[in-house]
């Protein structure tokens, strides 16, 4: 892999804040931090385009006593069997559960699945964490 050097002009205050954060996070140098930022930018682009093969997780917290939320979650997961790779279910207390659903597929399809799951009655909180299959990242 060939390494390319390039220059960036930014305000001094912005660079100071950046340096403080990369030190706090334990990066060896600015280059490592900038590479991670560029990779994140590429991953976000994959999701925005909507046609790329992506991967991610949908995390939801729900009250299993609420309406038919458990049955609806199971039914939806069966509806999307080609996109849902796996799920982990955790009992948080006597009423609340946490479920992490690992998904892959076209970005637009995965976003639709997440929106449907998160909007179910009984789901208290939900979040889609977007990642990549890694094929296009260096």
CSV table of C-alpha atoms in Angstrom, one decimal:
chain,number,residue,atom,x,y,z
A,1,UNK,CA,0.0,0.0,0.0
A,2,UNK,CA,1.4,3.3,-1.1
A,3,UNK,CA,1.3,6.2,1.5
A,4,UNK,CA,0.5,9.7,0.2
A,5,UNK,CA,1.3,12.8,2.1
A,6,UNK,CA,-1.0,15.9,1.7
A,7,UNK,CA,-1.3,19.2,3.5
A,8,UNK,CA,-4.4,20.6,5.2
A,9,UNK,CA,-5.0,24.2,6.2
A,10,UNK,CA,-7.3,24.7,9.2
A,11,UNK,CA,-7.7,27.4,11.9
A,12,UNK,CA,-5.3,27.0,14.8
A,13,UNK,CA,-8.1,26.7,17.4
A,14,UNK,CA,-9.7,23.9,15.5
A,15,UNK,CA,-6.4,22.0,15.3
A,16,UNK,CA,-5.9,22.5,19.0
A,17,UNK,CA,-9.3,21.0,19.8
A,18,UNK,CA,-8.5,18.1,17.4
A,19,UNK,CA,-5.1,17.4,19.0
A,20,UNK,CA,-6.7,17.4,22.5
A,21,UNK,CA,-9.3,14.9,21.4
A,22,UNK,CA,-6.8,12.6,19.6
A,23,UNK,CA,-4.6,12.6,22.7
A,24,UNK,CA,-7.6,11.8,25.0
A,25,UNK,CA,-8.5,8.9,22.7
A,26,UNK,CA,-5.0,7.6,22.6
A,27,UNK,CA,-4.2,8.0,18.9
A,28,UNK,CA,-0.4,7.7,18.1
A,29,UNK,CA,-0.6,10.7,15.8
A,30,UNK,CA,-2.8,12.9,13.7
A,31,UNK,CA,-2.5,10.7,10.7
A,32,UNK,CA,-4.1,7.8,12.4
A,33,UNK,CA,-7.0,10.0,13.6
A,34,UNK,CA,-7.5,11.5,10.1
A,35,UNK,CA,-7.5,8.0,8.5
A,36,UNK,CA,-10.3,7.0,10.9
A,37,UNK,CA,-12.2,10.1,10.1
A,38,UNK,CA,-11.9,9.4,6.4
A,39,UNK,CA,-13.0,5.8,6.9
A,40,UNK,CA,-16.1,7.0,8.8
A,41,UNK,CA,-16.8,9.5,6.0
A,42,UNK,CA,-16.7,6.6,3.5
A,43,UNK,CA,-19.0,4.4,5.6
A,44,UNK,CA,-21.5,7.2,5.9
A,45,UNK,CA,-21.4,7.7,2.2
A,46,UNK,CA,-22.2,4.0,1.6
A,47,UNK,CA,-25.3,4.5,3.7
A,48,UNK,CA,-26.4,7.7,2.0
A,49,UNK,CA,-26.1,6.2,-1.4
A,50,UNK,CA,-28.5,3.4,-0.4
A,51,UNK,CA,-27.3,0.9,-3.0
A,52,UNK,CA,-24.2,-0.4,-1.2
A,53,UNK,CA,-24.0,-3.6,0.8
A,54,UNK,CA,-23.7,-2.5,4.4
A,55,UNK,CA,-23.8,-4.0,7.9
A,56,UNK,CA,-24.9,-2.7,11.2
A,57,UNK,CA,-26.8,-3.2,14.4
A,58,UNK,CA,-30.3,-2.2,15.5
A,59,UNK,CA,-30.5,-1.9,19.3
A,60,UNK,CA,-33.9,-1.6,20.9
A,61,UNK,CA,-35.2,-1.4,24.5
A,62,UNK,CA,-38.8,-2.4,25.0
A,63,UNK,CA,-41.3,-3.4,27.6
A,64,UNK,CA,-42.3,-7.0,26.8
A,65,UNK,CA,-45.6,-6.5,28.6
A,66,UNK,CA,-46.7,-3.8,26.2
A,67,UNK,CA,-49.3,-4.7,23.6
A,68,UNK,CA,-48.1,-7.4,21.2
A,69,UNK,CA,-44.5,-6.1,20.9
A,70,UNK,CA,-42.8,-9.5,21.4
A,71,UNK,CA,-44.9,-11.2,18.7
A,72,UNK,CA,-44.5,-8.2,16.3
A,73,UNK,CA,-40.7,-8.2,16.8
A,74,UNK,CA,-40.5,-11.9,16.1
A,75,UNK,CA,-42.8,-11.6,13.0
A,76,UNK,CA,-40.7,-8.8,11.6
A,77,UNK,CA,-37.5,-10.6,12.2
A,78,UNK,CA,-38.9,-13.6,10.2
A,79,UNK,CA,-40.1,-11.2,7.5
A,80,UNK,CA,-36.5,-10.0,7.0
A,81,UNK,CA,-34.7,-13.3,7.4
A,82,UNK,CA,-32.4,-12.4,4.5
A,83,UNK,CA,-31.2,-9.2,6.2
A,84,UNK,CA,-31.1,-10.2,9.8
A,85,UNK,CA,-28.0,-12.2,10.6
A,86,UNK,CA,-28.4,-12.7,14.3
A,87,UNK,CA,-30.0,-11.2,17.4
A,88,UNK,CA,-29.1,-11.1,21.1
A,89,UNK,CA,-31.8,-10.8,23.7
A,90,UNK,CA,-31.1,-9.6,27.3
A,91,UNK,CA,-33.6,-9.3,30.2
A,92,UNK,CA,-32.9,-5.9,31.8
A,93,UNK,CA,-35.5,-6.3,34.6
A,94,UNK,CA,-38.9,-7.9,35.1
A,95,UNK,CA,-40.4,-5.8,32.4
A,96,UNK,CA,-37.7,-4.4,30.1
A,97,UNK,CA,-35.7,-6.2,27.5
A,98,UNK,CA,-32.7,-5.1,25.3
A,99,UNK,CA,-32.4,-6.6,21.9
A,100,UNK,CA,-29.4,-6.2,19.5
A,101,UNK,CA,-30.2,-7.2,16.0
A,102,UNK,CA,-27.3,-7.6,13.5
A,103,UNK,CA,-28.3,-6.7,10.0
A,104,UNK,CA,-26.8,-6.6,6.5
A,105,UNK,CA,-28.0,-5.8,3.0
A,106,UNK,CA,-28.6,-2.7,0.9
A,107,UNK,CA,-28.5,0.4,3.0
A,108,UNK,CA,-32.0,1.5,2.1
A,109,UNK,CA,-33.4,-1.9,3.1
A,110,UNK,CA,-31.6,-1.9,6.4
A,111,UNK,CA,-32.8,1.6,7.2
A,112,UNK,CA,-36.3,0.5,6.5
A,113,UNK,CA,-36.0,-2.5,8.8
A,114,UNK,CA,-34.6,-0.3,11.6
A,115,UNK,CA,-37.4,2.3,11.2
A,116,UNK,CA,-40.1,-0.4,11.4
A,117,UNK,CA,-38.6,-2.1,14.5
A,118,UNK,CA,-37.9,1.2,16.3
A,119,UNK,CA,-41.4,2.5,15.7
A,120,UNK,CA,-43.2,-0.5,17.1
A,121,UNK,CA,-45.6,0.2,20.0
A,122,UNK,CA,-43.8,-0.8,23.2
A,123,UNK,CA,-40.3,0.1,22.0
A,124,UNK,CA,-39.0,2.7,24.4
A,125,UNK,CA,-35.7,3.5,22.6
A,126,UNK,CA,-34.0,2.3,19.4
A,127,UNK,CA,-30.9,3.1,17.5
A,128,UNK,CA,-29.4,2.0,14.2
A,129,UNK,CA,-25.6,1.9,14.2
A,130,UNK,CA,-24.3,2.0,10.7
A,131,UNK,CA,-21.2,0.2,9.8
A,132,UNK,CA,-19.7,-1.4,6.7
A,133,UNK,CA,-18.9,-4.8,5.3
A,134,UNK,CA,-15.3,-3.6,5.1
A,135,UNK,CA,-14.8,-4.5,1.5
A,136,UNK,CA,-14.2,-1.0,0.3
A,137,UNK,CA,-12.1,0.1,3.3
A,138,UNK,CA,-8.3,0.1,3.2
